[in-house]
Short mmCIF file of C-alpha atoms and ligand atoms in Angstrom, two decimals:
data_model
loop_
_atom_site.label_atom_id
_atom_site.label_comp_id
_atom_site.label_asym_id
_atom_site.label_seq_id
_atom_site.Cartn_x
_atom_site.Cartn_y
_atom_site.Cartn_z
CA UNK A 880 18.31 3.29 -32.33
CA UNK A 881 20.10 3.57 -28.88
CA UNK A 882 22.32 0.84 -27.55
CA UNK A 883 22.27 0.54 -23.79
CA UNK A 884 23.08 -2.09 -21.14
CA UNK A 885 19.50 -2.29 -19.42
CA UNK A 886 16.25 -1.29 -20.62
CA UNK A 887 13.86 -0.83 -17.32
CA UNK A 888 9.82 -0.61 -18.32
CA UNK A 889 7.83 1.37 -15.30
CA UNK A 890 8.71 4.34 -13.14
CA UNK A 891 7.37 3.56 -9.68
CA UNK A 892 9.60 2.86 -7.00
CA UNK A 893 11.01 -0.38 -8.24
CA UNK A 894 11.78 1.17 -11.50
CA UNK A 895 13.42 3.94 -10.06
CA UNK A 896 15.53 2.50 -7.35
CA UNK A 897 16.64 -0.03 -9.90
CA UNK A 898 17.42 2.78 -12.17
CA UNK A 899 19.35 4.55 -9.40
CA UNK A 900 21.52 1.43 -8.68
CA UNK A 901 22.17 -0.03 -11.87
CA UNK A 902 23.37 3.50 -12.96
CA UNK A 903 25.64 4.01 -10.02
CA UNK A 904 27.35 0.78 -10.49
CA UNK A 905 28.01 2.33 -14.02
CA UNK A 906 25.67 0.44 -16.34
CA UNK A 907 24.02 2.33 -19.12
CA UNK A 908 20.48 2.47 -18.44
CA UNK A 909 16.92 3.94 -20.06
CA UNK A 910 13.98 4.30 -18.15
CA UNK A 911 10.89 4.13 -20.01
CA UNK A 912 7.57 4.71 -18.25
CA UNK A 913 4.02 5.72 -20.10
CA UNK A 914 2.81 8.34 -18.19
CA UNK A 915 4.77 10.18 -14.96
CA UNK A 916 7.26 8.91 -12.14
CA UNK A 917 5.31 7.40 -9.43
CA UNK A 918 1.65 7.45 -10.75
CA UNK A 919 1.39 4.03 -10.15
CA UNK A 920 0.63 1.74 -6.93
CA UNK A 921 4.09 3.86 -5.84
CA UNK A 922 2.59 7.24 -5.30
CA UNK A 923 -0.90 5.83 -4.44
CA UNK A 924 0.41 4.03 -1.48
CA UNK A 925 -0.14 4.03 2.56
CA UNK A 926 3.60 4.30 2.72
CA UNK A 927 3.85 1.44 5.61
CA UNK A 928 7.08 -0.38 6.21
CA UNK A 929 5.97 -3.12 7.73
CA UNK A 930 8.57 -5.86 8.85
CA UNK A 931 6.76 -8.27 10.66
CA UNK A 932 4.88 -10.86 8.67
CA UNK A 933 1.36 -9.21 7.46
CA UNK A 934 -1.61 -10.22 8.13
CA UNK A 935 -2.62 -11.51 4.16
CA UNK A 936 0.99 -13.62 4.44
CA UNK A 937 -0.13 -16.03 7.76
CA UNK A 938 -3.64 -17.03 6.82
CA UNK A 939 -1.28 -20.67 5.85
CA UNK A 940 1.23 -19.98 8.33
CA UNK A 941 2.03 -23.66 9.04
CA UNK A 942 2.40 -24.69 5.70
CA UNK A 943 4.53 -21.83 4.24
CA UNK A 944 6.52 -21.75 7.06
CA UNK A 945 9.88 -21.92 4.89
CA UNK A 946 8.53 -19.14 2.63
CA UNK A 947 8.07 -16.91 5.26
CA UNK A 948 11.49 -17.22 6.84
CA UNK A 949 13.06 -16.34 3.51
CA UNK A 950 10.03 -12.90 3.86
CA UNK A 951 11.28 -12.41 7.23
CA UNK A 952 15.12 -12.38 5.68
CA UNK A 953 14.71 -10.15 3.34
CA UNK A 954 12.85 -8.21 5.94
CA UNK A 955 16.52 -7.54 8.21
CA UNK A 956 18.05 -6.50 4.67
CA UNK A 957 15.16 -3.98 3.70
CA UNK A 958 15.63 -2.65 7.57
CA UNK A 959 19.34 -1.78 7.23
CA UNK A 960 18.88 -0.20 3.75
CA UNK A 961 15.92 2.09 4.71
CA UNK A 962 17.92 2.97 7.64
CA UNK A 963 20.62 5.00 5.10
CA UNK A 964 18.18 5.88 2.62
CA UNK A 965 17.52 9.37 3.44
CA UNK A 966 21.13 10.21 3.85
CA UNK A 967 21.53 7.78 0.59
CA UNK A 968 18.93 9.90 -1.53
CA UNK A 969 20.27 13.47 0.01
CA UNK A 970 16.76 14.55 0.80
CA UNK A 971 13.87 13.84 3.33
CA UNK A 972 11.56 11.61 2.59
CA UNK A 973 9.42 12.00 5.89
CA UNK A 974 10.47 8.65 7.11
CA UNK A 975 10.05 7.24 10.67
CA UNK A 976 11.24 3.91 12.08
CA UNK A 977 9.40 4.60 15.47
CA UNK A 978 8.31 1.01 15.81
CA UNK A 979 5.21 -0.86 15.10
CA UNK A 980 2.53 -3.19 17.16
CA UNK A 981 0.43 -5.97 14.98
CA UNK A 982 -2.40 -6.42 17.53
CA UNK A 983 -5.01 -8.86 18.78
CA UNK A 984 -8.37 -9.02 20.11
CA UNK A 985 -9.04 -12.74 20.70
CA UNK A 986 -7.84 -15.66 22.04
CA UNK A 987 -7.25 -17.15 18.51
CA UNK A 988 -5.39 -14.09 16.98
CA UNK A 989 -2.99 -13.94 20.07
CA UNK A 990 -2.32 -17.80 19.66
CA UNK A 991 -1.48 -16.43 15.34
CA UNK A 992 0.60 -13.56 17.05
CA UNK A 993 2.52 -15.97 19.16
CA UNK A 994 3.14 -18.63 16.21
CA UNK A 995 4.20 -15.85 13.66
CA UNK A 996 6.50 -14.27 16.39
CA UNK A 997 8.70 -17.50 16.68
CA UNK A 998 9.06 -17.51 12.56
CA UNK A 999 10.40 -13.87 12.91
CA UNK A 1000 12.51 -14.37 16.22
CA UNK A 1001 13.88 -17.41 14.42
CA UNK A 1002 15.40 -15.20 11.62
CA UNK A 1003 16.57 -12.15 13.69
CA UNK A 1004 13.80 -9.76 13.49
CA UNK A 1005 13.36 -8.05 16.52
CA UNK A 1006 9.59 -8.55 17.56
CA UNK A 1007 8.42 -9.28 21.09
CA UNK A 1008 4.98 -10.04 22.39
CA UNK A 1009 3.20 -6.84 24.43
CA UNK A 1010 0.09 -8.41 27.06
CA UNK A 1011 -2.57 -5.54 27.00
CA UNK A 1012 -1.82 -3.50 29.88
CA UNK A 1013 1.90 -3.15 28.10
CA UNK A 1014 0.60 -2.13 24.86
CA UNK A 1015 -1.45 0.55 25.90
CA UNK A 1016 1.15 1.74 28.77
CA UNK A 1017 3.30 2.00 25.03
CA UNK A 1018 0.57 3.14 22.52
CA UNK A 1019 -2.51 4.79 25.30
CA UNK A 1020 -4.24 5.50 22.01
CA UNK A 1021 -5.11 1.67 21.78
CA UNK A 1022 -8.77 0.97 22.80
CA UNK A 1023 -9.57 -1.85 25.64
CA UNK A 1024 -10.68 -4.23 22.89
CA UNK A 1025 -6.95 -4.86 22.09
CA UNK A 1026 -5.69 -8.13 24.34
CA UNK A 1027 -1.89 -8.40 23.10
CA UNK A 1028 0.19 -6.85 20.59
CA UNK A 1029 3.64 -7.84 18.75
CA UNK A 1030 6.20 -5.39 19.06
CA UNK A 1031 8.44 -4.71 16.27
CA UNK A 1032 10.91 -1.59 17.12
CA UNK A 1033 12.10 -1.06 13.02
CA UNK A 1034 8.47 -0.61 11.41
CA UNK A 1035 7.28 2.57 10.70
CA UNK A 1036 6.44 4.69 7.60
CA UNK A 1037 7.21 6.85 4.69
CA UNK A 1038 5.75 9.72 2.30
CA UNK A 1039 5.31 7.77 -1.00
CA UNK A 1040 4.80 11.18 -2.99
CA UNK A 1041 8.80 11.55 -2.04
CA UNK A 1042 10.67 8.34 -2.26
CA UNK A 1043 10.04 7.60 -5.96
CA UNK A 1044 11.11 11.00 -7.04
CA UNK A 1045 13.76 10.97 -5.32
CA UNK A 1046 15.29 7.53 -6.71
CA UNK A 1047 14.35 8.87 -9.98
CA UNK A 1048 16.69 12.19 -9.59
CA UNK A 1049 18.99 10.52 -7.69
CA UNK A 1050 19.44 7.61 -11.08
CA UNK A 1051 19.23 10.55 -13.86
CA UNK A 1052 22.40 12.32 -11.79
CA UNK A 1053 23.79 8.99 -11.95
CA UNK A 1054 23.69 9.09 -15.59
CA UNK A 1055 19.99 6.83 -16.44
CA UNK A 1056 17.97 8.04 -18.81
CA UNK A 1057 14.48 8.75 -17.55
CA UNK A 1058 11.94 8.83 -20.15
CA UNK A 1059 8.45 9.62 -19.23
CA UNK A 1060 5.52 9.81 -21.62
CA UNK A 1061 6.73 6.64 -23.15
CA UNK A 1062 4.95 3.66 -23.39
CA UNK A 1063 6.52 0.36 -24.40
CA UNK A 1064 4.52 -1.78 -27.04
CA UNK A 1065 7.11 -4.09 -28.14
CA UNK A 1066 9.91 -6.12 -26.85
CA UNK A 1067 11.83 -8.39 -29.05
CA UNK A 1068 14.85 -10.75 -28.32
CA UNK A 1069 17.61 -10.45 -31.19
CA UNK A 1070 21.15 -12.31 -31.23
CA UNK A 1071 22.78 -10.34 -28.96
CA UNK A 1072 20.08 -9.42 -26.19
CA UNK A 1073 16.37 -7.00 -26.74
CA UNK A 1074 14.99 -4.70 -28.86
CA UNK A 1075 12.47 -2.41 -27.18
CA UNK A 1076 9.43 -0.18 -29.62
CA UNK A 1077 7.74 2.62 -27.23
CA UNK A 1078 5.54 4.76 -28.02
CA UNK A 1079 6.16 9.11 -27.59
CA UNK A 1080 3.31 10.30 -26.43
CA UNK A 1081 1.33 9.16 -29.27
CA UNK A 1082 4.14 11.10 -31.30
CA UNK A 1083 5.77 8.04 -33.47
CA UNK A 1084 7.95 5.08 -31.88
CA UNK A 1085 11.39 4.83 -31.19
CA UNK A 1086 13.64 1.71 -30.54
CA UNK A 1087 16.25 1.15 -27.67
CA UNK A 1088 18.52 -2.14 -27.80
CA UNK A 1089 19.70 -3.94 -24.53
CA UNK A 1090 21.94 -6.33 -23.51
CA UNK A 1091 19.25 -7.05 -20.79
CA UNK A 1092 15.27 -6.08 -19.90
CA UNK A 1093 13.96 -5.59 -16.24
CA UNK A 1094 10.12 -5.57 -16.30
CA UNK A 1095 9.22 -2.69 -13.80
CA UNK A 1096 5.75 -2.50 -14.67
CA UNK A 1097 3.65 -3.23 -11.53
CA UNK A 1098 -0.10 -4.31 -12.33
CA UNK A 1099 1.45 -3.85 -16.24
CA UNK A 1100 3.68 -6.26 -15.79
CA UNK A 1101 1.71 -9.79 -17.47
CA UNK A 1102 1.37 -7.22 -20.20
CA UNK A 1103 4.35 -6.12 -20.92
CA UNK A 1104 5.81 -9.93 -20.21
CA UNK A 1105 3.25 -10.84 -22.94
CA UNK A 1106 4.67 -8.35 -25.88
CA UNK A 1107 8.11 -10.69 -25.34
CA UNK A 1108 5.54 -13.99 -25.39
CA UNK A 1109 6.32 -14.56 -21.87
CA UNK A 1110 3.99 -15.16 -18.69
CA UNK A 1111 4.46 -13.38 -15.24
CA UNK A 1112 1.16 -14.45 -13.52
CA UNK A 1113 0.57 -11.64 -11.27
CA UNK A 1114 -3.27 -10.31 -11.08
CA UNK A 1115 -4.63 -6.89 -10.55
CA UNK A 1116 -5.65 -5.95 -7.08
CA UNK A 1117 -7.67 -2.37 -6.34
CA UNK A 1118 -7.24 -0.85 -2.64
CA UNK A 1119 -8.47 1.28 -0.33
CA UNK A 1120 -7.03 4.27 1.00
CA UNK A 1121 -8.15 7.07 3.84
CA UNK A 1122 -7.24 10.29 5.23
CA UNK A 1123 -8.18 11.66 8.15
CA UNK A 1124 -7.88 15.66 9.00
CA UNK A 1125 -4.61 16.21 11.34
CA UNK A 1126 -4.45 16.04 14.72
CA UNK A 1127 -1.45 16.83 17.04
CA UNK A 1128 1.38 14.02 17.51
CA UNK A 1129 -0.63 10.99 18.96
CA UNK A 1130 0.18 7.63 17.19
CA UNK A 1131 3.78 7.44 17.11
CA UNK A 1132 3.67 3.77 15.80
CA UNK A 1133 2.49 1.83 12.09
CA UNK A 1134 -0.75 -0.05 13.63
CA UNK A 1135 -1.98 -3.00 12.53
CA UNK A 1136 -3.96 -6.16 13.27
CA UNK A 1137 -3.76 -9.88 12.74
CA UNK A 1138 -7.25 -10.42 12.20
CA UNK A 1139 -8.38 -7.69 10.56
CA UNK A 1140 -7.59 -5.70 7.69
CA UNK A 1141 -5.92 -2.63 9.33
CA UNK A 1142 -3.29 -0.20 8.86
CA UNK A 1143 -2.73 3.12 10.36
CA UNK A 1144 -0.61 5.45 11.42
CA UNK A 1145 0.01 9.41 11.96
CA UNK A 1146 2.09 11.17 8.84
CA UNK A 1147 4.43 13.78 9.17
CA UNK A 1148 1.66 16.16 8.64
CA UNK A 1149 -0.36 14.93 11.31
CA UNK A 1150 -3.01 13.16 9.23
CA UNK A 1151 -4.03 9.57 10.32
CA UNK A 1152 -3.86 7.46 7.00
CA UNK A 1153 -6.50 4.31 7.39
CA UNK A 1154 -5.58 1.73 5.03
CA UNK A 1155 -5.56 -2.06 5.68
CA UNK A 1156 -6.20 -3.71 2.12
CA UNK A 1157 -9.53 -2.96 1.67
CA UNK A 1158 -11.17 -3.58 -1.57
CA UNK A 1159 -11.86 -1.30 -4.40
CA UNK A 1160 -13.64 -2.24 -8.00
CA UNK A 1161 -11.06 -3.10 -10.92
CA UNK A 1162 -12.13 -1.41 -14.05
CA UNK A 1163 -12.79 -3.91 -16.85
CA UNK A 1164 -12.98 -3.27 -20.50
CA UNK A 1165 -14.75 -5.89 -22.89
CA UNK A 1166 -14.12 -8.74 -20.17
CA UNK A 1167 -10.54 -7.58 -19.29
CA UNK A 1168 -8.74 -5.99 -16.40
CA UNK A 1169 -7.67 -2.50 -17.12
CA UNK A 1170 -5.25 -0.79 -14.87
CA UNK A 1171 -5.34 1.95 -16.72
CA UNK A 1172 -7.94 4.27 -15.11
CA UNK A 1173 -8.63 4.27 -11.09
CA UNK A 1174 -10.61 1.86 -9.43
CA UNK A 1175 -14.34 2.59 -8.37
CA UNK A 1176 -14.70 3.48 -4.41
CA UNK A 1177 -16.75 1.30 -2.52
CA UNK A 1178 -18.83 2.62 0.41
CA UNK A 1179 -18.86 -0.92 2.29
CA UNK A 1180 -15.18 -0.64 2.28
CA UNK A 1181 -14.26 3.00 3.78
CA UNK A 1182 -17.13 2.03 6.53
CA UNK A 1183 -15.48 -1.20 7.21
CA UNK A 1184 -11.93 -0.04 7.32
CA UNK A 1185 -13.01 3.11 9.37
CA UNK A 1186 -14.89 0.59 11.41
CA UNK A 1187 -11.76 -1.54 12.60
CA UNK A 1188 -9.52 1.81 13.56
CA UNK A 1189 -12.25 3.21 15.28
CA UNK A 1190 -12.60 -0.38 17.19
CA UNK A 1191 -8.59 -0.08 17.92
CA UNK A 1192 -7.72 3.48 17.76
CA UNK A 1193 -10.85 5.14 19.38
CA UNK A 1194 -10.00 8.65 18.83
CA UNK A 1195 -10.72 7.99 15.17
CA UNK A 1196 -14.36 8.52 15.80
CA UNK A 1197 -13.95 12.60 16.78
CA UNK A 1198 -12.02 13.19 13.24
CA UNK A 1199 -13.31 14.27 10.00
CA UNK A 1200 -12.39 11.70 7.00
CA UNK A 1201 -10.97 14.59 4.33
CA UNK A 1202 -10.43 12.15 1.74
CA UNK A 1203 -10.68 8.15 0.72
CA UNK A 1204 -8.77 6.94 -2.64
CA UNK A 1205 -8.02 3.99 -4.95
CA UNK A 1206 -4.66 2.10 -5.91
CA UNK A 1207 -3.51 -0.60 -8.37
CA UNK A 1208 -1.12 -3.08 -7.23
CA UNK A 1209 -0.24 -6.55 -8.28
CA UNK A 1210 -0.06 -10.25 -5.97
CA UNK A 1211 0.71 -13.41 -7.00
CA UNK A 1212 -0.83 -16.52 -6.30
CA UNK A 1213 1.65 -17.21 -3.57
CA UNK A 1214 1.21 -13.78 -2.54
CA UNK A 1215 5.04 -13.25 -2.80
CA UNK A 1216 7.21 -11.21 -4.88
CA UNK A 1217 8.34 -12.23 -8.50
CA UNK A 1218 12.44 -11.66 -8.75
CA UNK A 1219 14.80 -12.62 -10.95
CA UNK A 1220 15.52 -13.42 -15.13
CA UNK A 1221 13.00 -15.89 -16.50
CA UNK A 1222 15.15 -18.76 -17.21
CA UNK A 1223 13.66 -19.59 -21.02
CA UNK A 1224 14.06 -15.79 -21.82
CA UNK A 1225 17.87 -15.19 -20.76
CA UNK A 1226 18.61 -11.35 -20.33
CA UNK A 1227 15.00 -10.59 -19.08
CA UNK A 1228 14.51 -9.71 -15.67
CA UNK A 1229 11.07 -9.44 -13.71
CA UNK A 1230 10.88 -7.20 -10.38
CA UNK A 1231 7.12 -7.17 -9.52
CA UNK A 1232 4.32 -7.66 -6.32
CA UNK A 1233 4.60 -8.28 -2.95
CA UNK A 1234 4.67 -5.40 -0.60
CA UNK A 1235 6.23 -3.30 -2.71
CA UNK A 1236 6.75 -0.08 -0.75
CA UNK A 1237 8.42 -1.95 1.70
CA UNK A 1238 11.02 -3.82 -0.23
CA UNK A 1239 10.86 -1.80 -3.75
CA UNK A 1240 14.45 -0.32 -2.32
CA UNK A 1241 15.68 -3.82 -1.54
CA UNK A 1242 13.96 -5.66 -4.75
CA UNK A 1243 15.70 -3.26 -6.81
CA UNK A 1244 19.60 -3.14 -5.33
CA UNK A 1245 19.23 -7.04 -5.51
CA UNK A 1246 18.42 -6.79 -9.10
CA UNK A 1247 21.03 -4.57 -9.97
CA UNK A 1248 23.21 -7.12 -8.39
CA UNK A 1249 21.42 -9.77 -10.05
CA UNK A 1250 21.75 -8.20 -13.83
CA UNK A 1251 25.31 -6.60 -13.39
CA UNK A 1252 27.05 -10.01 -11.18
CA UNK A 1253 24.67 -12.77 -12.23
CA UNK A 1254 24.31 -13.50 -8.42
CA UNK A 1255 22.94 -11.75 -5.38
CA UNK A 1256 23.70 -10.62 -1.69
CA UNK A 1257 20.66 -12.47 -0.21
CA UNK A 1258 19.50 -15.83 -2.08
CA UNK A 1259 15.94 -14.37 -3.94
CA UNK A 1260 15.46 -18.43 -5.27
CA UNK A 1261 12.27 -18.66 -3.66
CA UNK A 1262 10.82 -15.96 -5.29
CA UNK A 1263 12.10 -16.83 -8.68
CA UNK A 1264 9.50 -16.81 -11.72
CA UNK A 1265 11.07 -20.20 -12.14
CA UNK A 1266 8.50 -21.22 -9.87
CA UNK A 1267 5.95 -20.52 -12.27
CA UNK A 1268 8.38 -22.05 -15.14
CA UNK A 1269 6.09 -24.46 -16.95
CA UNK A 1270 3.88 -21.43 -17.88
CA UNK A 1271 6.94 -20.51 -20.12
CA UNK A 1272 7.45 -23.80 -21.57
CA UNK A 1273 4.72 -24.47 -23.51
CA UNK A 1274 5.41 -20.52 -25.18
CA UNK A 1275 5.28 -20.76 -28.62
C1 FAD B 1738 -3.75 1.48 -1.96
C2 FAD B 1738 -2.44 0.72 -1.84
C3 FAD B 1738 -1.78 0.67 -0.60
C4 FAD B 1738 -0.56 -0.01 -0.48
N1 FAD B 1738 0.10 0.05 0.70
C5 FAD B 1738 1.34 -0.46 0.79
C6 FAD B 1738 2.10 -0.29 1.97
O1 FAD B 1738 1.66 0.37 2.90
N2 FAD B 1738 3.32 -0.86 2.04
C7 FAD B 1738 3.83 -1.60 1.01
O2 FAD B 1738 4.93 -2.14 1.15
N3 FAD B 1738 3.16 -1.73 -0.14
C8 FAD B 1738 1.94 -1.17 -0.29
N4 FAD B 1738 1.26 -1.28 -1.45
C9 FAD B 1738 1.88 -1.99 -2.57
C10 FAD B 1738 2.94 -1.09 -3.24
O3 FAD B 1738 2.41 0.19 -3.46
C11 FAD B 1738 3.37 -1.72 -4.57
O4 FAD B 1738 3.79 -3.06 -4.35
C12 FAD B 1738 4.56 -0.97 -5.17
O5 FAD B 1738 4.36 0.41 -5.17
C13 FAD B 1738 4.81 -1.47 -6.58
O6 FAD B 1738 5.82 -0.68 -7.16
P1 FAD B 1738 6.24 -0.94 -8.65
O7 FAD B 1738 7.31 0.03 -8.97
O8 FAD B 1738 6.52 -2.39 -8.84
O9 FAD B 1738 4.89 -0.66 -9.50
P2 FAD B 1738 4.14 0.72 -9.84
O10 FAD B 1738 4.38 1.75 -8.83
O11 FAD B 1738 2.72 0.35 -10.14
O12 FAD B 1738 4.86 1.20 -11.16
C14 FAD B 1738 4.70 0.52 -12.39
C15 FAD B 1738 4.83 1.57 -13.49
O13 FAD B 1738 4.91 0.89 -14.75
C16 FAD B 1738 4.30 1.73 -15.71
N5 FAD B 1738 3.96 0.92 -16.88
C17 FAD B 1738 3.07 -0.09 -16.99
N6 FAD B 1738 3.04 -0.56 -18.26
C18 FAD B 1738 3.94 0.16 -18.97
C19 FAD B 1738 4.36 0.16 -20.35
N7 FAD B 1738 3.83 -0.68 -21.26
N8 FAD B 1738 5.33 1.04 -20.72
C20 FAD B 1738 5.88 1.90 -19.83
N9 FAD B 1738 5.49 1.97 -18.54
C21 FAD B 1738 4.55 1.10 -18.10
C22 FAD B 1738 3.07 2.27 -14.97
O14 FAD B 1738 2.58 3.45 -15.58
C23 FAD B 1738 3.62 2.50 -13.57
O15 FAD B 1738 4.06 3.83 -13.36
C24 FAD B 1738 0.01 -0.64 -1.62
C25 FAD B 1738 -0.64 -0.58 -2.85
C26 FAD B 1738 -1.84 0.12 -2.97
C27 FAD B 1738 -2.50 0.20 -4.33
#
């Protein structure tokens, strides 16, 4: 039995980065994740650091308007820390903050572009409204179809086969323990904080005590909630991904679109990756969600994501798709993230959902300043699982 301050379950990025900065404050930390570092929604990513609002977050703009102020907030904070986090992390991770334009095609989506823009301006973010004939004199790549785009100079992208890893090194020379291969079935609260059963790759079970939990575990997480009889209602979503062969420099900018499910942008290597949040098909065993094996492909979805970047990005249609792949990652009903300890289950945190590439860096430095301080730099309230208390009320 080991005695540690914080117990972390899941080794993508939010796992990690927690990892990294709970450990360099000087907490005692294990982190136990069932298979590798980064095989989750982490390393399956389109690595898109996208600022401005997204397209899934303003199909309610007007009534979630004080939601989405608290998004755009933490948006300014995730800027400034992905700013330092190559020189933080010692090591390239292929970023690029070149800027990114959210564009529009009708009359409608402009009007949406406009409305969002004012929620952004309002809390700092630096966005400004392009007409056409200024977007393309910025991006000549875009097609004619596009009619306006919003400008926001911080966007931009990052390799997520890097950034994971590199937390995770960066945490074990902090002095975490990284544990892969282990899979947690059992978390237990005693009198003095959690006892925590995993699994060694199918090679007996060992125990681990904390003074505190952080629930890491992406699509996992409900389940792993469950084994402490606790709810964190997050649900399963499978995504598209695509990858074109390279090309020389062309699309300096993260493209995307306010009407349509879009992403792209040109990698380090010169690849366009197509993306957008296209569909894929969940496995299910008897009944159930699995995230446990990839999700199925679906044709309709590659054509209609290649579809909308050929619409925008024209030269789309002279390159060669090399490959198209599936991801599990987890949403909410509210579509936002899930932060903070679950107030009937003191000592266990959740860090899980939203766009979690984005702000995994930022989720996880607030937790560690959540776990080790009890409060936080930037108020994460609104995306407390206290919103979803009465779940854990009735818990037996
Ligand atoms: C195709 C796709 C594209 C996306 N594009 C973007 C994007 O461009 N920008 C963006 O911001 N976000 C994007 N996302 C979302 C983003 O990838 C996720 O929000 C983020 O990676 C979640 O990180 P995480 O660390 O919380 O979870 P994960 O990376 O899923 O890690 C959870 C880990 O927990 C482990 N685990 C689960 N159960 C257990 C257990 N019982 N014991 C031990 N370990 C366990 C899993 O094995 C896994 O490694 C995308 C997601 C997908 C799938």
């Amino acid at each position: 039995m080991t005695d540690i301050d914080v117990a972390i379950v899941g080794g993508g990025l939010t796992g990690c980065a927690s990892a990294y900065y709970l450990a360099q404050a000087g907490a005692r930390v294990m982190l136990l994740e069932r298979g590798q570092i980064n095989q989750g929604a982490s390393g399956q990513n389109a690595g898109s650091l996208h600022f401005q609002l997204e397209h899934r977050l303003i199909q309610n703009i007007d009534a979630d308007v004080r939601e989405l102020e608290f998004y755009v907030g933490l948006a300014r904070i995730a800027i400034g820390q992905w700013r330092r986090i190559d020189d933080e992390l010692g090591c390239d991770t292929q970023m690029s903050m070149g800027g990114g334009l959210m564009v529009a095609e009708t009359p409608d989506q402009i009007d949406l572009l406009e409305r969002k823009s004012r929620i952004e301006q309002s809390q700092g973010l630096d966005v400004r409204m392009l007409d056409a004939e200024e977007a393309r004199s910025m991006a000549p790549y875009l097609s004619d179809c596009v009619r306006a785009a919003l400008y926001c100079a911080s966007e931009g992208h990052c390799n997520p086969r890097l950034l994971t890893p590199a937390y995770a090194r960066k945490a074990a020379e902090s002095g975490a323990s990284i544990v892969t291969g282990a899979a947690v079935v059992a978390v237990q609260r005693t009198a003095d904080g959690w006892q925590l059963e995993f699994d060694r790759d199918g090679e007996g079970s060992e125990t681990v005590r904390a003074e505190a939990v952080l629930n890491a575990a992406g699509a996992g997480a409900p389940a792993v909630a469950a084994m402490a009889r606790l709810h964190v209602p997050l649900f399963p979503v499978a995504l598209t991904m695509n990858v074109t062969e390279k090309l020389a420099p062309r699309v300096g900018h993260l493209v995307q679109h306010v009407g349509r499910k879009l992403s792209l942008k040109q990698a380090h290597d010169g690849n366009l990756l197509i993306g957008g949040g296209w569909a894929a098909v969940l496995r299910q065993r008897a009944g159930r969600w699995t995230d446990g094996r990839s999700p199925e492909l679906k044709l309709e979805s590659v054509l209609g994501n290649l579809r909308a970047a050929a619409d925008v990005v024209p030269l789309v249609r002279s390159l060669r798709l090399l490959r198209s792949w599936t991801g599990t990652t987890a949403i909410t009903a509210d579509q936002l993230p899930v932060l903070g300890e679950i107030a009937e289950a003191p000592g266990y945190f959740v860090a899980a959902g939203g766009s979690g590439f984005t702000y995994g860096p930022t989720y996880a430095r607030l937790m560690s300043e959540r776990i080790l301080m009890g409060r936080t730099s930037y108020p994460i309230e609104p995306f407390s699982p206290a919103r979803f208390g009465a779940l854990n009320a009735f818990v037996g």
